[in-house]
Short mmCIF file of C-alpha atoms in Angstrom, two decimals:
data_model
loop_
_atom_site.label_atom_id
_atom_site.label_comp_id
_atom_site.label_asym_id
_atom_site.label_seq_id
_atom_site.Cartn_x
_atom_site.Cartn_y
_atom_site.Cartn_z
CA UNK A 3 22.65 -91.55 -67.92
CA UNK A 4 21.30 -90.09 -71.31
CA UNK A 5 21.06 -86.44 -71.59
CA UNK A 6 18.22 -84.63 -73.38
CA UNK A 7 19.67 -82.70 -75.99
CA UNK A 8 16.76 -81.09 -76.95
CA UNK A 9 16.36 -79.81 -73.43
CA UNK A 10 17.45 -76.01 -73.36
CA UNK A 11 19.87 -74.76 -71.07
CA UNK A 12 19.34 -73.82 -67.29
CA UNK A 13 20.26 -70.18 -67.57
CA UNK A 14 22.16 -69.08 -64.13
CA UNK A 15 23.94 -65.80 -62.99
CA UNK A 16 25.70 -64.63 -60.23
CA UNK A 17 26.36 -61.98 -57.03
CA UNK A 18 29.89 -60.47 -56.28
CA UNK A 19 30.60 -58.08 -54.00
CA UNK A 20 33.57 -55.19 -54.17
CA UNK A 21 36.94 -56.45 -52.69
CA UNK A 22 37.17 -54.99 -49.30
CA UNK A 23 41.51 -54.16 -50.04
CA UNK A 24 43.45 -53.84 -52.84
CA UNK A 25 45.39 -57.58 -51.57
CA UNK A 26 41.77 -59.41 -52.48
CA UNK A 27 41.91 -57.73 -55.88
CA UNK A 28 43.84 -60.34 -57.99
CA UNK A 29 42.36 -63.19 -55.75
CA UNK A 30 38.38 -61.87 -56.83
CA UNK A 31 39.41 -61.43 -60.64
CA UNK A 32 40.77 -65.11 -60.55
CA UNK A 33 37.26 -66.11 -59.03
CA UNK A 34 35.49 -63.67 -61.80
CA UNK A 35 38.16 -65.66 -64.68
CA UNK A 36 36.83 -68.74 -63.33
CA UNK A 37 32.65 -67.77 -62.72
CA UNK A 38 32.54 -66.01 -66.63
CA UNK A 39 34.11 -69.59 -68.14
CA UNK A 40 31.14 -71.21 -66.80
CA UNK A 41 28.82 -69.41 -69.03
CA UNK A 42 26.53 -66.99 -66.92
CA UNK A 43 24.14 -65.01 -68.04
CA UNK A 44 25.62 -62.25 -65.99
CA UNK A 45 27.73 -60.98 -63.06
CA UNK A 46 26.17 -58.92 -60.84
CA UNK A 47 28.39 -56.41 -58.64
CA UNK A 48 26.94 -54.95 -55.25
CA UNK A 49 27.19 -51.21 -54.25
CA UNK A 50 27.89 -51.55 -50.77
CA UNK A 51 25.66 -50.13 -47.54
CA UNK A 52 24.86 -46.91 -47.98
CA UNK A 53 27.58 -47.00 -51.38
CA UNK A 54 30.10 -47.50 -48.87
CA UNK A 55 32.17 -49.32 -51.67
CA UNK A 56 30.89 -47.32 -55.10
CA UNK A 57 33.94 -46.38 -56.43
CA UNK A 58 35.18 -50.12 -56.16
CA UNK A 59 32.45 -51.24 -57.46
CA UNK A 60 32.44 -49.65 -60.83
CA UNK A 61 36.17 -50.69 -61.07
CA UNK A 62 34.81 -54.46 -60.82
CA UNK A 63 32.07 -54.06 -63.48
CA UNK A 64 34.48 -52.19 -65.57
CA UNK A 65 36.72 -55.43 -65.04
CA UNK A 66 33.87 -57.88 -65.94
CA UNK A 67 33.07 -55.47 -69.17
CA UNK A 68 36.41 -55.56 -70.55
CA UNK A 69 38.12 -58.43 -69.52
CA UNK A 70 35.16 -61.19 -69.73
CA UNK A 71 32.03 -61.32 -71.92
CA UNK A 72 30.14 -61.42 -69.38
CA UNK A 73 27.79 -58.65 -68.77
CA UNK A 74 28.10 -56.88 -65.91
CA UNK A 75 25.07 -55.80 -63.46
CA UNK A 76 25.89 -53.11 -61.43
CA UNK A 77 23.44 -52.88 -57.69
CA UNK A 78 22.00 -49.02 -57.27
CA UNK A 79 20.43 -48.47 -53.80
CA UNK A 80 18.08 -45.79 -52.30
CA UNK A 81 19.60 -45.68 -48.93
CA UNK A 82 21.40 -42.53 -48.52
CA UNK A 83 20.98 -41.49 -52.07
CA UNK A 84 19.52 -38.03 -53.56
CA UNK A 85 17.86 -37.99 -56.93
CA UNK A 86 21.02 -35.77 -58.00
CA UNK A 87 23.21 -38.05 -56.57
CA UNK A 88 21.42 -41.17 -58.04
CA UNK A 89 21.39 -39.11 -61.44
CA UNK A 90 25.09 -38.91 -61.44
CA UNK A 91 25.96 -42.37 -60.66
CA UNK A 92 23.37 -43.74 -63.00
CA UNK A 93 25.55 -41.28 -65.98
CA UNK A 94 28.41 -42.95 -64.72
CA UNK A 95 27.74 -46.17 -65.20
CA UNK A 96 26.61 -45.50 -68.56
CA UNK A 97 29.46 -43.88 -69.56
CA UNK A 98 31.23 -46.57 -68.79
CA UNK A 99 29.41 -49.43 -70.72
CA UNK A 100 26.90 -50.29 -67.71
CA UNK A 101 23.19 -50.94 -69.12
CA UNK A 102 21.90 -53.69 -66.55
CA UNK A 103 21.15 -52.70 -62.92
CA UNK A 104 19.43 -53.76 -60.11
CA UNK A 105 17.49 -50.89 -58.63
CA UNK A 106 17.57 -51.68 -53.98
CA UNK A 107 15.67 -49.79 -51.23
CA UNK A 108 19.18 -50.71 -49.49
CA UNK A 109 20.51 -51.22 -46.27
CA UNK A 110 21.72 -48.44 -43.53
CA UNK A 111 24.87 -47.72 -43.84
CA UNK A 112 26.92 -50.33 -41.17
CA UNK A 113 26.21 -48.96 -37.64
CA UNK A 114 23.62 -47.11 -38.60
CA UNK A 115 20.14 -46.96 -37.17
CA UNK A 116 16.99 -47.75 -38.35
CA UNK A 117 15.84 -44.32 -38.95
CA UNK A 118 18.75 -43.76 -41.15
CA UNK A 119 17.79 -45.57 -43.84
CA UNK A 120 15.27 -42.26 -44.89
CA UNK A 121 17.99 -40.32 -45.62
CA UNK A 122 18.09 -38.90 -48.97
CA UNK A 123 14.80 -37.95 -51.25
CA UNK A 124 14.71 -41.29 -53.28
CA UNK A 125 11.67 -43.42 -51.36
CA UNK A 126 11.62 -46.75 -52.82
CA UNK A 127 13.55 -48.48 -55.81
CA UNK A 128 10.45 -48.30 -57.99
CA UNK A 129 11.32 -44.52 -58.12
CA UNK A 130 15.01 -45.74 -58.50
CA UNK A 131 13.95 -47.98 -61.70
CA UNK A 132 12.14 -45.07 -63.05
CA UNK A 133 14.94 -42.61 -62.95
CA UNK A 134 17.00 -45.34 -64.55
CA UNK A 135 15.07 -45.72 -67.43
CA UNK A 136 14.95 -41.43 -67.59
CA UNK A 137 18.31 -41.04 -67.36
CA UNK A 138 19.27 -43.81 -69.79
CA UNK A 139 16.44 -41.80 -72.26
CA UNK A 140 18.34 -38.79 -71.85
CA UNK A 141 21.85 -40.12 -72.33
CA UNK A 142 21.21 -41.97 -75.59
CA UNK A 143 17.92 -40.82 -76.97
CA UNK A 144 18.36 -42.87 -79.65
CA UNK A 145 21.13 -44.73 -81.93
CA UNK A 146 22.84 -43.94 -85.23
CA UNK A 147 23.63 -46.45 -87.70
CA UNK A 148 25.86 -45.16 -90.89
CA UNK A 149 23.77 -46.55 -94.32
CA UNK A 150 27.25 -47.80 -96.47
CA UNK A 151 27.43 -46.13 -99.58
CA UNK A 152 26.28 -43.11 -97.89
CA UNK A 153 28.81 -40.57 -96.89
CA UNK A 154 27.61 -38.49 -93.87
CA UNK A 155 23.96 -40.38 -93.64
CA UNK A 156 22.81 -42.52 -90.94
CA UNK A 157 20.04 -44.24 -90.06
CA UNK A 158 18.22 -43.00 -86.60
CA UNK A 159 16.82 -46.12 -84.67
CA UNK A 160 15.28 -46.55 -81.38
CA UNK A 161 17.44 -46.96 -78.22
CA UNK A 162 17.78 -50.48 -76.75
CA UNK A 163 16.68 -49.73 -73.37
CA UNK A 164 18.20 -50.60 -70.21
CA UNK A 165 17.84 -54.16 -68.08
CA UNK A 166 16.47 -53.01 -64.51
CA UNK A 167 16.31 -56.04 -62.11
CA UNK A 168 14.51 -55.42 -59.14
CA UNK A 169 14.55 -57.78 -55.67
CA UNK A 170 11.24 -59.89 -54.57
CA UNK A 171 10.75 -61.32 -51.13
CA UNK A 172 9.14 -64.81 -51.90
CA UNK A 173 8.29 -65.11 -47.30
CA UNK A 174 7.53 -61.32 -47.34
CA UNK A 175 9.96 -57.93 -46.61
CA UNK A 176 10.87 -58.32 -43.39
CA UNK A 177 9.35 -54.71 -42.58
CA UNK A 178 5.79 -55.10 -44.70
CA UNK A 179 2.82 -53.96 -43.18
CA UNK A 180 0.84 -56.27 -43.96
CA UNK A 181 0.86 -59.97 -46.39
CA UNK A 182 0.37 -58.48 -49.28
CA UNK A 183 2.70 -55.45 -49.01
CA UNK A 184 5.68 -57.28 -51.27
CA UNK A 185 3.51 -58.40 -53.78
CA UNK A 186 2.07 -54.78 -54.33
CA UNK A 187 5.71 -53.26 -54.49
CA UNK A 188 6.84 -56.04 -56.50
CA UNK A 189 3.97 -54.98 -58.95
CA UNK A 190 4.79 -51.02 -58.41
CA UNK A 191 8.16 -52.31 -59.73
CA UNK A 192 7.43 -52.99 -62.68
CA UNK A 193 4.82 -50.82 -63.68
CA UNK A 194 8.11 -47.78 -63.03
CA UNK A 195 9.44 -50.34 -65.84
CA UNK A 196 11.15 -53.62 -64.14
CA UNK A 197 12.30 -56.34 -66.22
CA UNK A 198 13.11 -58.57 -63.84
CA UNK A 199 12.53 -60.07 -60.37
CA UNK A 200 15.81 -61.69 -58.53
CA UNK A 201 14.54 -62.64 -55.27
CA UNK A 202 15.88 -62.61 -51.85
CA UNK A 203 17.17 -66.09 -50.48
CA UNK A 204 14.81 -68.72 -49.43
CA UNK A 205 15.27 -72.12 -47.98
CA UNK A 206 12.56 -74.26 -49.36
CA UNK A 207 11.73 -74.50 -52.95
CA UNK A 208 7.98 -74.30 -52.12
CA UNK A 209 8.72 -71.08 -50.66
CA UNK A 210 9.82 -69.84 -54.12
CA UNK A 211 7.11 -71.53 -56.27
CA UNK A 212 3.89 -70.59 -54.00
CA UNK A 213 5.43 -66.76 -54.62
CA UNK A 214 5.78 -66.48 -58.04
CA UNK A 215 2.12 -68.53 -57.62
CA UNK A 216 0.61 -65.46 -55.63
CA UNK A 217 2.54 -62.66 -57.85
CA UNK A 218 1.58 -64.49 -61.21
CA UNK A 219 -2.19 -64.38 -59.95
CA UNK A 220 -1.58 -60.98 -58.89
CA UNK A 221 -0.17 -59.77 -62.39
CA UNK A 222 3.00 -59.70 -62.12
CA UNK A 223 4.62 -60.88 -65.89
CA UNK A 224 8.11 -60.13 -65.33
CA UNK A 225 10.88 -63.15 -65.03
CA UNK A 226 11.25 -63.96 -61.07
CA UNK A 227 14.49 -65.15 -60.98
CA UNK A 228 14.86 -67.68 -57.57
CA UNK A 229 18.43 -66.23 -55.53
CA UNK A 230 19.96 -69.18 -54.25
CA UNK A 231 22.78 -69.26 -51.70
CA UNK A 232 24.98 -71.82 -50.39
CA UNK A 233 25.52 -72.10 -46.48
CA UNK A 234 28.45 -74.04 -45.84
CA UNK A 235 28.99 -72.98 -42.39
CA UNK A 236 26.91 -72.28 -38.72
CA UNK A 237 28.26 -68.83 -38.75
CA UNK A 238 27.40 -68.34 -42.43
CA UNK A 239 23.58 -69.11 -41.55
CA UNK A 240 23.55 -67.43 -38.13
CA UNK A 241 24.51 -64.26 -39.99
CA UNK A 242 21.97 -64.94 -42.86
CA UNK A 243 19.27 -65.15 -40.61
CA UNK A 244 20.51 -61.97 -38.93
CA UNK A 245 20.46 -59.83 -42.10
CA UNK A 246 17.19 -61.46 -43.39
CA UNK A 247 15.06 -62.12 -41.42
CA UNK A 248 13.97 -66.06 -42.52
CA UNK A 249 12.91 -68.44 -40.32
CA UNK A 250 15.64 -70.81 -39.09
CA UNK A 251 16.01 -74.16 -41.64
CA UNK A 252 16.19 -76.60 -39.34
CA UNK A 253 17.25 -79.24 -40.83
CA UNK A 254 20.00 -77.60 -42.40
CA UNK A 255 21.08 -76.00 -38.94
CA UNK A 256 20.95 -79.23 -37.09
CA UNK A 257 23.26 -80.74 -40.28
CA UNK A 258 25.67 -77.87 -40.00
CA UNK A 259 25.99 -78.14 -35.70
CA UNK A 260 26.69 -81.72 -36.13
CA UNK A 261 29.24 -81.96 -39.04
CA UNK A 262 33.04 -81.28 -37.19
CA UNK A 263 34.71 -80.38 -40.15
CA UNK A 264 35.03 -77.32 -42.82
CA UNK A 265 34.64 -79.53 -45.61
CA UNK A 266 32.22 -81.47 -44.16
CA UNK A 267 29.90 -78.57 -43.51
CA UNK A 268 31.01 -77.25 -46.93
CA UNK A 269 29.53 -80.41 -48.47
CA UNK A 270 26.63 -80.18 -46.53
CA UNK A 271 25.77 -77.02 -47.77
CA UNK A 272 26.64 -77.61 -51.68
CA UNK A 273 24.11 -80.53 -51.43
CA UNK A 274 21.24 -78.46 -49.85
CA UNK A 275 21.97 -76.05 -52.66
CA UNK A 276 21.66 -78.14 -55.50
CA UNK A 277 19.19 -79.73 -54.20
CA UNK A 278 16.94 -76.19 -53.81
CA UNK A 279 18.14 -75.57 -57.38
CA UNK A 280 16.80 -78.75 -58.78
CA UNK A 281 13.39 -78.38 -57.24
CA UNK A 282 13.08 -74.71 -58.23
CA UNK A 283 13.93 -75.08 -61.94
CA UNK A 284 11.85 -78.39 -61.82
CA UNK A 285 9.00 -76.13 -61.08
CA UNK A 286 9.41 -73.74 -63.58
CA UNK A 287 11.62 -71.43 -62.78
CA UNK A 288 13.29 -69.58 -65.66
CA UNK A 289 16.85 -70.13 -64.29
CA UNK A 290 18.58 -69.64 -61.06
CA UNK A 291 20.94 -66.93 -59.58
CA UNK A 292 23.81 -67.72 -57.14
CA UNK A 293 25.36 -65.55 -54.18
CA UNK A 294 28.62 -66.38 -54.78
CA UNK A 295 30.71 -64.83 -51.55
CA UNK A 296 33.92 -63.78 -53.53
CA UNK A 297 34.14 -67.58 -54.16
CA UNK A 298 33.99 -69.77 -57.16
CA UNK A 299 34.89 -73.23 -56.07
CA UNK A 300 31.60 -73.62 -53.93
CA UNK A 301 28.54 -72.11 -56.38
CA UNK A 302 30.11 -73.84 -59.37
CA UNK A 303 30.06 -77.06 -57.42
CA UNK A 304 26.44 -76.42 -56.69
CA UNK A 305 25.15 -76.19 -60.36
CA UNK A 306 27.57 -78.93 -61.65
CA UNK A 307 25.78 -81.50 -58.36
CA UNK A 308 22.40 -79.79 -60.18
CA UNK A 309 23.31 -81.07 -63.36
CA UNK A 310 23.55 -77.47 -65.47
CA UNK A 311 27.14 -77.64 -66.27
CA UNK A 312 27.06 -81.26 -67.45
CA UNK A 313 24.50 -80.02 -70.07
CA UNK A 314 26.61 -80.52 -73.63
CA UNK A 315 24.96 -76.99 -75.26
CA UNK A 316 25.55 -74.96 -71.83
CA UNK A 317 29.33 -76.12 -71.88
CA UNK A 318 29.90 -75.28 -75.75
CA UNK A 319 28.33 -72.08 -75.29
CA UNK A 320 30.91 -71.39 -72.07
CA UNK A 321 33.55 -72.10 -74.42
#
């Protein structure tokens, strides 16, 4: 099979989350060795319900900073969170090398009711992305370059201003109000100053397309970035459906029932992935990001079956 050189690279990413002990440590930086080789355009790190895991967090984008080059993408949620507290962690971060985020409403924390999810003064993550970009303005104003030949002179430049991903819901939040209520946050996004979309999982490419359809006719510019995630077990999609919200794939499900075996469900799952990720990019879509469960073996598998690591440029540039 001939390969279009002239064909740019698929760009592709992908989701960690914090190891839950300090024994899955050295297993998750062996998977984060393994996922930065590949090339991505970055590793995002979630913060945990309710921050339950923020201190571990910022250990594993620290990780990802120094030890990959990779950048990191830390997850900043509402849930929970004061506009002090947010103000803190957001300095934190930034001390530390952080300048890509992705600014949640966020889930309760676990065990927690509904109504919990108001606590704190922060109302929605387009507030969030706005004090990012105001507390990134405050801690570097703007950037010093010495002029050689100059003793003591510098030249003053503008500050490069923070990435601030934001989540879209391409078959609606499962608590809007009414059809349109995601697209109008999704635009409220990034009028607080959004620079990209990264949307929720989706089983169906045409559920990804007709979205960024209805938010391009709305006005929305920004990149949406399709979140794709491999199912390779029943229990893997009962609890997806559980946390989501989306309608039950049914082909998929009856696949998964049927197939006896861990690697056989395993396969079945890598397939229906690759196979979402060729239609979406087909369509247009400006790359693809990957929940990657802690695990490298599986998402890597989906995007060599989708033919992005087999592209010549995409491996010299991992290299």
């Amino acid at each position: 099979m001939s390969v279009d050189l002239s064909a740019p690279p698929v760009p592709f990413s992908f989701e960690l989350y914090p190891p839950r002990s300090e024994a899955s440590t050295v297993a998750l930086y062996e998977t984060i060795r393994h996922l930065a080789d590949a090339g991505p355009q970055f590793i995002s790190v979630t913060y945990g319900a309710g921050g339950s895991t923020g201190g571990r967090s910022l250990e594993l984008l620290r990780h990802i900073l120094t030890e990959t080059r990779v950048p990191p993408l830390a997850h900043l949620t509402c849930v929970g969170n004061t506009y002090a507290g947010a103000n803190a962690l957001i300095r934190e971060f930034l001390d530390a090398g952080i300048t890509s985020f992705l600014a949640l409403r966020g889930d309760p924390p676990e065990g927690g009711a509904e109504g919990e999810r108001d606590l704190g003064d922060l109302e929605s993550s387009a507030q969030l992305v706005q004090l990012i970009d105001r507390v990134q303005a405050e801690h570097a104003p703007y950037t010093e370059t010495p002029i050689p030949g100059v003793p003591g002179a510098a030249r003053v430049e503008r500050r490069t201003k923070v990435e601030i991903a934001v989540a879209a819901f391409p078959n609606g939040h499962p608590r809007s109000r009414h059809p349109r209520e995601h697209i109008d946050a999704l635009l409220a996004k990034q009028a607080a100053g959004a620079t990209l979309a990264i949307t929720q999982l989706f089983f169906h490419a045409d559920d990804y397309l007709a979205f960024v359809q209805r938010a391009r006719d709305a006005g929305v510019t920004i990149p949406i970035l399709p979140g794709v995630m491999p199912i390779t077990s029943p229990t893997r999609l009962r609890r997806v459906l559980e946390l989501t919200g989306e309608e039950l794939p049914s082909e998929l499900a009856i696949a998964l029932d049927v197939e006896p075996t861990a690697e056989g469900q395993r396969a079945l799952g890598v397939d229906y992935a690759s196979a979402l990720v060729r239609e979406v990019v087909a369509g247009g879509a400006p790359g693809v990001h990957l929940y990657a469960f802690n695990n490298h073996e599986t998402v890597l598998a989906v995007l060599r079956d989708a033919g992005i690591l087999s592209h010549p440029r995409l491996k010299e540039t991992a290299r």
